[in-house]
Tab-separated table of C-alpha atoms and ligand atoms in Angstrom:
chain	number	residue	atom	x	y	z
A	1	UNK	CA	-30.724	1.356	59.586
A	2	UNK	CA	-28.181	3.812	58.527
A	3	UNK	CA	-24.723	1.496	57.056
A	4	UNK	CA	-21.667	2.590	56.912
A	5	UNK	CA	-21.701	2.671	53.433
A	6	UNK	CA	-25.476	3.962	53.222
A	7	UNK	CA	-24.018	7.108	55.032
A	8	UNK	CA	-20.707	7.475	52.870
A	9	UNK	CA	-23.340	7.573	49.587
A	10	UNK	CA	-25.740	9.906	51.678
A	11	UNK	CA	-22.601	12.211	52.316
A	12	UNK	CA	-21.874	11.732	48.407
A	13	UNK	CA	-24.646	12.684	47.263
A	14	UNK	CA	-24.728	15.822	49.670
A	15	UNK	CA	-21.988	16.936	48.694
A	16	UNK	CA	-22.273	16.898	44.841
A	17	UNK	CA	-25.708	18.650	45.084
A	18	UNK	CA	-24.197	21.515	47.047
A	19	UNK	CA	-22.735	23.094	43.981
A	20	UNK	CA	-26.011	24.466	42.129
A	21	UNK	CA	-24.558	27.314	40.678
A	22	UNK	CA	-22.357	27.797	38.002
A	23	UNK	CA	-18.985	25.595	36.876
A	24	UNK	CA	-18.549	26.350	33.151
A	25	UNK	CA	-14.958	24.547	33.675
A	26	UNK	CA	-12.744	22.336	35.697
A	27	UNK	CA	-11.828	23.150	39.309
A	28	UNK	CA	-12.007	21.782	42.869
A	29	UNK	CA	-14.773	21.160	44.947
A	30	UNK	CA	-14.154	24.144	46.853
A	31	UNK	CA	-14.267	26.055	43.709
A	32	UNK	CA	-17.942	24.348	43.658
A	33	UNK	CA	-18.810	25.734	47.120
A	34	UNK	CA	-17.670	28.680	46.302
A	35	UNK	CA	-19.106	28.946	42.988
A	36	UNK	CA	-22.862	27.793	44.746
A	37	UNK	CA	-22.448	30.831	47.194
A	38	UNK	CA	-22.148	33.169	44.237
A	39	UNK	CA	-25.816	32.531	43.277
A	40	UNK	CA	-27.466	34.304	46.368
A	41	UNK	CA	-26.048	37.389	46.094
A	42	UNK	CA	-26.966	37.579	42.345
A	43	UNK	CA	-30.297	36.489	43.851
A	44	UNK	CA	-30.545	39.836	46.139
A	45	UNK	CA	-28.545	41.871	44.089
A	46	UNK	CA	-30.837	42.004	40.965
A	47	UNK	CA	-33.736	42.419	43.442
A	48	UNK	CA	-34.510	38.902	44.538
A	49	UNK	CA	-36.389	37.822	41.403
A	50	UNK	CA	-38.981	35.119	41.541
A	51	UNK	CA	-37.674	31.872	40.406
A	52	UNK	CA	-34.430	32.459	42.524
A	53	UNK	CA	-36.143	33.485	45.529
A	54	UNK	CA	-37.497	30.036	45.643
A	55	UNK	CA	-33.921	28.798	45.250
A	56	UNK	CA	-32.854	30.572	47.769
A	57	UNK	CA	-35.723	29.603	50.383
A	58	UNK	CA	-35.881	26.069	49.514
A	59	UNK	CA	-32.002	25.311	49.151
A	60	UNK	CA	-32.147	21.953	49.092
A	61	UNK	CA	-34.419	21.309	46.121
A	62	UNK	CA	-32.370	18.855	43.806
A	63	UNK	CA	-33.518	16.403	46.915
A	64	UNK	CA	-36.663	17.562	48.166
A	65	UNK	CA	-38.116	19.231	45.464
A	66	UNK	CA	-41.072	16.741	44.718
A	67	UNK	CA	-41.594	15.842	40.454
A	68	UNK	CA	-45.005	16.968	39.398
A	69	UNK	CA	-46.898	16.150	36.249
A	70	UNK	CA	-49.851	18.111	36.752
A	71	UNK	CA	-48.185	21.572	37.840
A	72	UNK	CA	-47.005	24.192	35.629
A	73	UNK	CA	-43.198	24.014	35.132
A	74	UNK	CA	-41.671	25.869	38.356
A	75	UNK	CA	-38.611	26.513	40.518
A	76	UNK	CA	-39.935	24.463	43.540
A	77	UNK	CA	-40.724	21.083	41.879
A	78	UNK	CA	-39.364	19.307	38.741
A	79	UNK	CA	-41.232	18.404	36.008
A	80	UNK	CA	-40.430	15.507	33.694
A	81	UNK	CA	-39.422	15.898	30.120
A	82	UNK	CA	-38.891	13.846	27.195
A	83	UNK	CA	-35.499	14.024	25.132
A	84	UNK	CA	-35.830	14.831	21.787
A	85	UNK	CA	-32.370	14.414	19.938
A	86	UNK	CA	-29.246	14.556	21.730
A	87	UNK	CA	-26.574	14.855	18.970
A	88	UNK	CA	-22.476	15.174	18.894
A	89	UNK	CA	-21.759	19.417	18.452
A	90	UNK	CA	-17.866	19.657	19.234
A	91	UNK	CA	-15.351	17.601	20.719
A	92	UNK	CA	-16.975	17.173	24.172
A	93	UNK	CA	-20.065	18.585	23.547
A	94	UNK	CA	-23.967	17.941	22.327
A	95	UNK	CA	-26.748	20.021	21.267
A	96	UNK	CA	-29.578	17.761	23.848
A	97	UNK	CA	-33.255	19.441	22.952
A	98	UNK	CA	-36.289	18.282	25.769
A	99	UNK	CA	-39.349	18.929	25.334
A	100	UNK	CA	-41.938	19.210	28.383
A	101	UNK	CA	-45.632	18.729	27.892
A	102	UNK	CA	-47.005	22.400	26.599
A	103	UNK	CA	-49.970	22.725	29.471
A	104	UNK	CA	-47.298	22.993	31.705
A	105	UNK	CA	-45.697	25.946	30.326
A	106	UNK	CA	-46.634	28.698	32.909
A	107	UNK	CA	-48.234	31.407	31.215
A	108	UNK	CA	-46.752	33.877	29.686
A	109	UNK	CA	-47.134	37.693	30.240
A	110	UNK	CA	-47.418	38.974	26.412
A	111	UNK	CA	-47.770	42.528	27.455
A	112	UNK	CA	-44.507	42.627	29.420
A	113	UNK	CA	-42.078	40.152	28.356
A	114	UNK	CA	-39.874	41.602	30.599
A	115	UNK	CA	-42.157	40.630	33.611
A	116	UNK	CA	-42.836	37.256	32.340
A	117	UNK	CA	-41.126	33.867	34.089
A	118	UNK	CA	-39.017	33.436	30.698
A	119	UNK	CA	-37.308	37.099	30.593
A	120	UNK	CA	-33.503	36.829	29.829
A	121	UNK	CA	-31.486	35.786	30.541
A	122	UNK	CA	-32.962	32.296	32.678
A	123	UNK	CA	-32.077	28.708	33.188
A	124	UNK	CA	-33.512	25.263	34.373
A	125	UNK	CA	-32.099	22.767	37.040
A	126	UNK	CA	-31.861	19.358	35.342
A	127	UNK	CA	-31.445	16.019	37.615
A	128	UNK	CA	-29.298	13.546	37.381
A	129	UNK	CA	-31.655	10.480	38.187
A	130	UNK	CA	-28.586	8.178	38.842
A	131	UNK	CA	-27.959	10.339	41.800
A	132	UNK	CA	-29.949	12.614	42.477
A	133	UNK	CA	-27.728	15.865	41.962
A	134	UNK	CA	-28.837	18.861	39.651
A	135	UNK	CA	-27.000	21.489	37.600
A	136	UNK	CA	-28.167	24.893	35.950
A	137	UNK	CA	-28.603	24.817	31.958
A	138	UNK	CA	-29.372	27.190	29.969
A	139	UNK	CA	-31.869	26.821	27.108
A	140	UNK	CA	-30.603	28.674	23.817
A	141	UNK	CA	-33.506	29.951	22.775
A	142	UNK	CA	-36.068	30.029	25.770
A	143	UNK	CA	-38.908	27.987	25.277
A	144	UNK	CA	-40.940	27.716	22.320
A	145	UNK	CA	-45.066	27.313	22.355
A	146	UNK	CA	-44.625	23.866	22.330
A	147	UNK	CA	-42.742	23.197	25.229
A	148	UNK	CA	-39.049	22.479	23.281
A	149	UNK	CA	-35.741	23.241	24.830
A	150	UNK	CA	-32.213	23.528	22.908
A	151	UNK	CA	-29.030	23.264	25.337
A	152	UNK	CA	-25.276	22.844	24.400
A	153	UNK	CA	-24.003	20.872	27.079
A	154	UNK	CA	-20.539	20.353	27.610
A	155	UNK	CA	-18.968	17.137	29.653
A	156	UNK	CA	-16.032	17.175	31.323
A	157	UNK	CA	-13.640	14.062	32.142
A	158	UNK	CA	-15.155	13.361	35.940
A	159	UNK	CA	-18.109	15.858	35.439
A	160	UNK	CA	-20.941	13.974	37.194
A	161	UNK	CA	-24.286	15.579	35.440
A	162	UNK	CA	-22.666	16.511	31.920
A	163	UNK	CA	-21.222	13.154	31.609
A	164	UNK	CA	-25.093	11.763	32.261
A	165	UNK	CA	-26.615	14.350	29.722
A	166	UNK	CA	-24.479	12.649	27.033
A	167	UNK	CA	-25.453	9.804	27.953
A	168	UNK	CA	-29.134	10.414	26.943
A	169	UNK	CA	-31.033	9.143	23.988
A	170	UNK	CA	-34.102	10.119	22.108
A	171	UNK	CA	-37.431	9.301	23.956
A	172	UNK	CA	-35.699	9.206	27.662
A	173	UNK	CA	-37.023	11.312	30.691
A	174	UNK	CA	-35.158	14.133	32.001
A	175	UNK	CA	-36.302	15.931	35.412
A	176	UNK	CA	-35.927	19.505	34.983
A	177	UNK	CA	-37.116	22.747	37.056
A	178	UNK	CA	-37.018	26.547	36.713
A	179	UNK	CA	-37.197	29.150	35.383
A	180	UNK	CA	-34.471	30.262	37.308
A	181	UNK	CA	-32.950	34.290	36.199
A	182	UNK	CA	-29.496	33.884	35.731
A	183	UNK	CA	-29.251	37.789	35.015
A	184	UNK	CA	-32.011	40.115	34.108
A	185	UNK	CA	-31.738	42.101	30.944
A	186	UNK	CA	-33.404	45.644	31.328
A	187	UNK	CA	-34.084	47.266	28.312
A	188	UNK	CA	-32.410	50.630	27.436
A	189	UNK	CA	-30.228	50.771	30.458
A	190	UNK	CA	-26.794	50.788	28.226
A	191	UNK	CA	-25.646	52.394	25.152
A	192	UNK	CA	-23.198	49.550	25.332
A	193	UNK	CA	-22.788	45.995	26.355
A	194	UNK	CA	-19.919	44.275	25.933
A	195	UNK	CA	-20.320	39.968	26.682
A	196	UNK	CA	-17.342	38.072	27.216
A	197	UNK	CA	-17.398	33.930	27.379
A	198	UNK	CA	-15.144	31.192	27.070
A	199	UNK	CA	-16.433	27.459	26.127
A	200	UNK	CA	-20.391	26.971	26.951
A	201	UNK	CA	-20.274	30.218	28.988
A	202	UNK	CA	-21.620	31.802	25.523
A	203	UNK	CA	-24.719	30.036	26.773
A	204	UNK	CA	-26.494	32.889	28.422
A	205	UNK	CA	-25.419	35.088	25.736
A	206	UNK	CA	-26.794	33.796	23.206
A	207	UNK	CA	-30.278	33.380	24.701
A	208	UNK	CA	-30.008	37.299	25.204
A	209	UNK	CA	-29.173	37.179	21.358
A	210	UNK	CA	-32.133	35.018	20.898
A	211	UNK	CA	-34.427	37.150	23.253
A	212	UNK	CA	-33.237	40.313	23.302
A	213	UNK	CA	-30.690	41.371	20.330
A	214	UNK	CA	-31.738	39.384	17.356
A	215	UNK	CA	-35.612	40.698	17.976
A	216	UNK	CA	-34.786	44.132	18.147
A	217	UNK	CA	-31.715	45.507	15.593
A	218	UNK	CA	-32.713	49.210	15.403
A	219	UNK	CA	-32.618	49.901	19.392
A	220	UNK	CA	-29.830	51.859	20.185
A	221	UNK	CA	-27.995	49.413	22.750
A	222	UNK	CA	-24.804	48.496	20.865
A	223	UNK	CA	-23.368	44.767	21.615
A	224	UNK	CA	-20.096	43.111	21.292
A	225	UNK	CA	-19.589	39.208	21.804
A	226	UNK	CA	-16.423	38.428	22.808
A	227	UNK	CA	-15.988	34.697	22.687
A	228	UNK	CA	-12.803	32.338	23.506
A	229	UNK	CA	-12.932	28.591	22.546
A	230	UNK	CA	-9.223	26.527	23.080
A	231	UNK	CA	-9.893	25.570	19.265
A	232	UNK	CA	-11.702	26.028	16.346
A	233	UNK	CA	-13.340	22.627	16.742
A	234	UNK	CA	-14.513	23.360	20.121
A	235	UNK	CA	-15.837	26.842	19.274
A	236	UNK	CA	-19.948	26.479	19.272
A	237	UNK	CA	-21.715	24.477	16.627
A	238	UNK	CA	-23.410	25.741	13.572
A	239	UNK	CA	-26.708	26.025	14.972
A	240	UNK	CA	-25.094	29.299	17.228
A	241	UNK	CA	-22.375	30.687	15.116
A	242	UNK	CA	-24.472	30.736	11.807
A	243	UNK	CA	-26.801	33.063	13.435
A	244	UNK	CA	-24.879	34.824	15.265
A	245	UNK	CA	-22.767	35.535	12.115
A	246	UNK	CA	-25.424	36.514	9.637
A	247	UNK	CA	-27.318	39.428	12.453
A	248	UNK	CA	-23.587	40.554	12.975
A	249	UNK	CA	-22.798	40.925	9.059
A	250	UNK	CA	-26.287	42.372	8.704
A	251	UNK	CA	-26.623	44.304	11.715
A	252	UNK	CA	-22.787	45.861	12.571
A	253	UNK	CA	-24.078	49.003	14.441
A	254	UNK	CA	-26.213	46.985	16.577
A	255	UNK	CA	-23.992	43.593	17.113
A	256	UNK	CA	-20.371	42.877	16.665
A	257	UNK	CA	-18.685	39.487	17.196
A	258	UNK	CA	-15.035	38.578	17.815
A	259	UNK	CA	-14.100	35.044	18.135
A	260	UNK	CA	-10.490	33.950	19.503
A	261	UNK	CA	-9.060	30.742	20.214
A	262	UNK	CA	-5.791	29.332	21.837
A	263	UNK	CA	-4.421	27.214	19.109
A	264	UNK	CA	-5.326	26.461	15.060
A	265	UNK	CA	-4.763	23.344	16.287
A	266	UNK	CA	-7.216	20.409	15.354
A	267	UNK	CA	-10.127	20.289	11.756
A	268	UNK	CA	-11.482	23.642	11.108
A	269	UNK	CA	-14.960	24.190	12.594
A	270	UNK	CA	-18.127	23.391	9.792
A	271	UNK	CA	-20.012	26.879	11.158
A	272	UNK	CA	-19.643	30.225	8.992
A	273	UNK	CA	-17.782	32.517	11.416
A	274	UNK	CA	-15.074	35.091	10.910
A	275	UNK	CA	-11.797	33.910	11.302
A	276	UNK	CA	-10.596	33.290	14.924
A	277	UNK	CA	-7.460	36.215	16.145
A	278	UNK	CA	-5.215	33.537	18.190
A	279	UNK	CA	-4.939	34.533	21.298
A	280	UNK	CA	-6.530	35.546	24.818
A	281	UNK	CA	-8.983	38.166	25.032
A	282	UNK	CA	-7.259	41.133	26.570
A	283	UNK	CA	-6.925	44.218	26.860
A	284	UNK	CA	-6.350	44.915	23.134
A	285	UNK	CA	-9.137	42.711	22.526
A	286	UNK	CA	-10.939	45.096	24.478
A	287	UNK	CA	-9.503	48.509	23.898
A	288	UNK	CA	-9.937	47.812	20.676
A	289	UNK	CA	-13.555	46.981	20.929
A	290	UNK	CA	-14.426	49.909	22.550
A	291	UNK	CA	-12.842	52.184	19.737
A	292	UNK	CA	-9.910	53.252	22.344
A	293	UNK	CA	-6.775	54.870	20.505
A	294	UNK	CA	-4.505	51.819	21.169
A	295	UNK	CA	-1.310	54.111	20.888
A	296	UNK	CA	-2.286	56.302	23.745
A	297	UNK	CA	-3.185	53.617	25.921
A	298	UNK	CA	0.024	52.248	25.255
A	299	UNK	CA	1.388	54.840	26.260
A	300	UNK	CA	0.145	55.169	29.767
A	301	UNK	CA	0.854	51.822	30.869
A	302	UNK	CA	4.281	52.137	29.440
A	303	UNK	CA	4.404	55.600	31.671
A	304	UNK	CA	2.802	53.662	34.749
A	305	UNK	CA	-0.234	55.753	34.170
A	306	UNK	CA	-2.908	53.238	35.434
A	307	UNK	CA	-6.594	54.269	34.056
A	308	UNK	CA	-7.141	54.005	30.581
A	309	UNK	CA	-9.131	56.832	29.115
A	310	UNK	CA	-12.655	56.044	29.407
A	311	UNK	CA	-14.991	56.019	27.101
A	312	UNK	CA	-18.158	58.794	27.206
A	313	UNK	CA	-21.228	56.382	27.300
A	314	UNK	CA	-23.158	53.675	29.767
A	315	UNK	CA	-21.002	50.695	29.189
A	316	UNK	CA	-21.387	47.043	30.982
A	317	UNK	CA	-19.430	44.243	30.680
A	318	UNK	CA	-20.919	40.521	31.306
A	319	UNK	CA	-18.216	37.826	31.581
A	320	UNK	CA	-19.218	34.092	31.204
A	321	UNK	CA	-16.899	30.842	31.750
A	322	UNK	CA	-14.295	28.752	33.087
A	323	UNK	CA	-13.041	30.300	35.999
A	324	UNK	CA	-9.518	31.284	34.806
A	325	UNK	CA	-11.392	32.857	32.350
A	326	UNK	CA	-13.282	35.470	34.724
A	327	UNK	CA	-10.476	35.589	36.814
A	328	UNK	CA	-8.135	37.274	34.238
A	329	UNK	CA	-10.589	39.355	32.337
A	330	UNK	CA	-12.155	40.308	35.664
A	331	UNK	CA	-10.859	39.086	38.938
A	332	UNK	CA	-12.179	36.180	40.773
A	333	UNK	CA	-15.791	35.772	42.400
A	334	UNK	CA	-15.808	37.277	45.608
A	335	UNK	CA	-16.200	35.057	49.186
A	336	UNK	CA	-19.435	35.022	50.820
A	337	UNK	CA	-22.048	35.660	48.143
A	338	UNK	CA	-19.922	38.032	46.472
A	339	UNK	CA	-18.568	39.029	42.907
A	340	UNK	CA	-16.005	40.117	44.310
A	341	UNK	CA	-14.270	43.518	43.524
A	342	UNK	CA	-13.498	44.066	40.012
A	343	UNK	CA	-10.051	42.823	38.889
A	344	UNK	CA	-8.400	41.483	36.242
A	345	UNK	CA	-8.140	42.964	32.391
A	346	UNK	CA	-10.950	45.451	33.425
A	347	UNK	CA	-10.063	46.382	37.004
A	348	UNK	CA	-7.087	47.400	35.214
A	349	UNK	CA	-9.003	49.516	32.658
A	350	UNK	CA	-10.456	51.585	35.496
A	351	UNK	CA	-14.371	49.572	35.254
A	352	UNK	CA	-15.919	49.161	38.664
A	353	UNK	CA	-18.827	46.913	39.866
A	354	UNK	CA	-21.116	49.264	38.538
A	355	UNK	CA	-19.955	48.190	34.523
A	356	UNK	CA	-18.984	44.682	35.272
A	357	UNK	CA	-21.017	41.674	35.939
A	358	UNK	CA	-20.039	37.983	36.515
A	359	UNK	CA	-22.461	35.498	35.457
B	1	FAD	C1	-26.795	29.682	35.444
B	1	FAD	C2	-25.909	28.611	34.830
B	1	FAD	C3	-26.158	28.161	33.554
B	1	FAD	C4	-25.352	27.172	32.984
B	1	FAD	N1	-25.597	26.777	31.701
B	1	FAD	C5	-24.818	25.827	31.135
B	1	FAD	C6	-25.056	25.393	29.786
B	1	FAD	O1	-25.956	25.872	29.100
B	1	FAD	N2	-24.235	24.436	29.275
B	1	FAD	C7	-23.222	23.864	30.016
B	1	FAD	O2	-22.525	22.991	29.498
B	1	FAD	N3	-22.984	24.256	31.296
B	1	FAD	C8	-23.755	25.196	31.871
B	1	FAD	N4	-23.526	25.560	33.174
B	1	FAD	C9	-22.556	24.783	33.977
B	1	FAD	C10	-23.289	23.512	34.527
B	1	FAD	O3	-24.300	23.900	35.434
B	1	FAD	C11	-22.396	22.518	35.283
B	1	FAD	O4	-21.712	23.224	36.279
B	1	FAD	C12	-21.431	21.788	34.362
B	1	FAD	O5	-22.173	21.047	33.406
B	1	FAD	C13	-20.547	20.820	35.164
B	1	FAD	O6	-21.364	19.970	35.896
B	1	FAD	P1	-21.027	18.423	36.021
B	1	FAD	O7	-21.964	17.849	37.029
B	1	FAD	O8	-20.962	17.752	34.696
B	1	FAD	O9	-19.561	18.443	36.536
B	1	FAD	P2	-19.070	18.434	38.040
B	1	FAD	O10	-19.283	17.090	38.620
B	1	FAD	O11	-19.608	19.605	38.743
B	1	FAD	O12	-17.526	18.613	37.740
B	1	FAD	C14	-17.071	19.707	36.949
B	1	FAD	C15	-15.570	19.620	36.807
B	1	FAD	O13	-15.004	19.586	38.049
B	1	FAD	C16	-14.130	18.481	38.085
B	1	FAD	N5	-14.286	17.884	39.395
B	1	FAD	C17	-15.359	17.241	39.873
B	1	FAD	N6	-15.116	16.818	41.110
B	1	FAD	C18	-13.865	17.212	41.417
B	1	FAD	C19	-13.042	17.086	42.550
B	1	FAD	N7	-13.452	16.435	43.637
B	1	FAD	N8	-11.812	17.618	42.487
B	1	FAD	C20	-11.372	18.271	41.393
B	1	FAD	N9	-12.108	18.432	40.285
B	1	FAD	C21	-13.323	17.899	40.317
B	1	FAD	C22	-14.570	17.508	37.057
B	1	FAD	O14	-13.502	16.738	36.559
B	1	FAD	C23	-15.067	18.387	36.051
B	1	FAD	O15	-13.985	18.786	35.240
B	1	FAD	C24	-24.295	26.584	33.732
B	1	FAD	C25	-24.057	27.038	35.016
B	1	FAD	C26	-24.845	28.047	35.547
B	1	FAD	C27	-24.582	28.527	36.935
């Protein structure tokens, strides 16, 4: 018997599955289509890597992926995890750490960590029992031996799986599957990487910190974090900005780390950070990060001469976050499994798909 009713809820829960890819802010459900589409190209264009190749065959996971507790932890079923702690980290925010039972942590491949299931930068599909929709996450720090996961989680006002995160408490199950790539990190490819994020979109980023940067500060790719936050209270907790602070101080030829915010508005943040510039990150932001001779620059846009002098070395740019965000640093996604051509602050800088990525 299918009621009325029955169907409307069926057609509910549809729909809110549909967007399993990214929303690191507000927008429309269309916005969620769209944003779900992005994931396949991503998929194909960093050569179909495992964990999303099973997202992309089996697209309808969140409600037929089965929940195993005797299979290692994979992309095509969930496995159930325990909360740890689940505690307050900004004004709409929590720090939520899982753990899932250590023999089913898939092996790992210690001779190539770059090979292995857990390469950077990756993230696990958690469920929302209630109603059986998932969204991506993205552990901080990977996985540790004994099966722990940190995430910063962010809820918005009618955000269906963020709202149900908060709402967890020490001890409770959580379904979660992966590892899913969100982007793969190959080593020595750039002399230069420049990450951009708003809000939670430093997520990713700072697992590549974790991973990648933090483990390595004598090889010779340069980074620069770029992060927004709409106030100092809302820019990440302690347990990310402390760290983050102490490799930059410690490590400036190897890591570099603007922050910026839209307002002094609100109690100053407990984390040891350099002061916040007020303001969007733009192209000063980013002229200036790339060592560009602001005054000449200046000059060609007041001249109408459109391509900023480029600098000589293998530069990419990842952008992470609300969608305005992207947008103006770096146009929109693109339709149909797309990122879309290169817009924004650095379509205007002359960078092409090549140096730009949208996570
Ligand atoms: C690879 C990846 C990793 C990610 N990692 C993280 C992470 O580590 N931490 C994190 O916080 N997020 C992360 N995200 C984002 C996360 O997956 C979710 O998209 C986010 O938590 C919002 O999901 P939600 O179910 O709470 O909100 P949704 O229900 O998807 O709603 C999101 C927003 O849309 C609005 N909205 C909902 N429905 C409508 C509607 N009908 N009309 C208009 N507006 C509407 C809501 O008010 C809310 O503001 C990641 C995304 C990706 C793709």
């Amino acid at each position: 018997m299918n009621l009325p009713g029955q169907r409307l809820l069926h057609q509910y829960v549809l729909r809110r599955s549909l967007p399993r890819c990214r929303r690191y802010s507000s927008g429309t459900q269309q916005a969620q289509k769209r944003t779900t589409s992005r994931f396949v190209p991503l998929a194909l264009g960093v050569g179909a890597v495992t964990g999303l190749s099973v997202y992309f065959f089996f697209p309808d996971a969140s409600r037929s992926a089965p929940t195993l507790s005797t299979s290692p932890l994979s992309p095509s079923h969930f496995t159930p995890s325990t909360v740890i702690s689940n505690e307050t980290a900004g004004p709409d925010t929590k720090l939520l750490e899982v753990v899932v039972p250590p023999h089913l942590l898939p092996p790992r491949d210690t001779a190539d960590a770059s090979a292995s299931a857990f390469a950077p930068i990756w993230s696990v599909f958690i469920k929302d029992d209630d109603i059986q929709v998932e969204r991506p996450y993205t552990p901080l720090e990977g996985v540790d031996e004994e099966g722990r996961m940190l995430f910063w989680i962010k809820k918005y006002p009618k955000g269906e799986v963020g709202r149900w995160l908060h709402s967890k408490h020490g001890g409770e199950k959580l379904e979660l599957r992966g590892p899913i790539t969100t982007w793969p990190w190959r080593d020595g490819e750039w002399d230069e990487v420049i990450m951009i994020s708003g809000g939670t979109g430093i997520t990713p980023f700072y697992q590549l910190f974790h991973s990648v940067i933090s483990r390595s500060p004598d090889a010779k790719t340069r980074f620069t974090l770029l992060h927004s936050s709409q106030t100092p209270a809302e820019l990440p907790p302690p347990r990310i900005m402390d760290r983050l602070t102490r490799f930059a101080a410690q490590n400036p030829e190897r890591f570099r780390l603007r922050l910026f915010v839209d307002s002094l508005d609100g109690p100053a943040p407990t984390s040891h950070m350099p002061a916040p510039h007020v303001g969007r990150i733009d192209n000063t932001a980013i002229e200036r990060c790339l060592g560009l001779d602001q005054r000449r620059t200046w000059l060609r846009r007041l001249f109408g001469m459109a391509e900023a002098p480029r600098p000589n070395r293998k530069i990419l740019f990842l952008v992470c976050g609300p969608d305005p965000m992207v947008n103006a640093i770096s146009g929109p996604f693109g339709r149909n499994f797309s990122q879309g051509p290169v817009r924004g602050v650095l379509g205007e800088m002359g960078f092409t798909s090549k140096e730009v990525w949208k996570l």
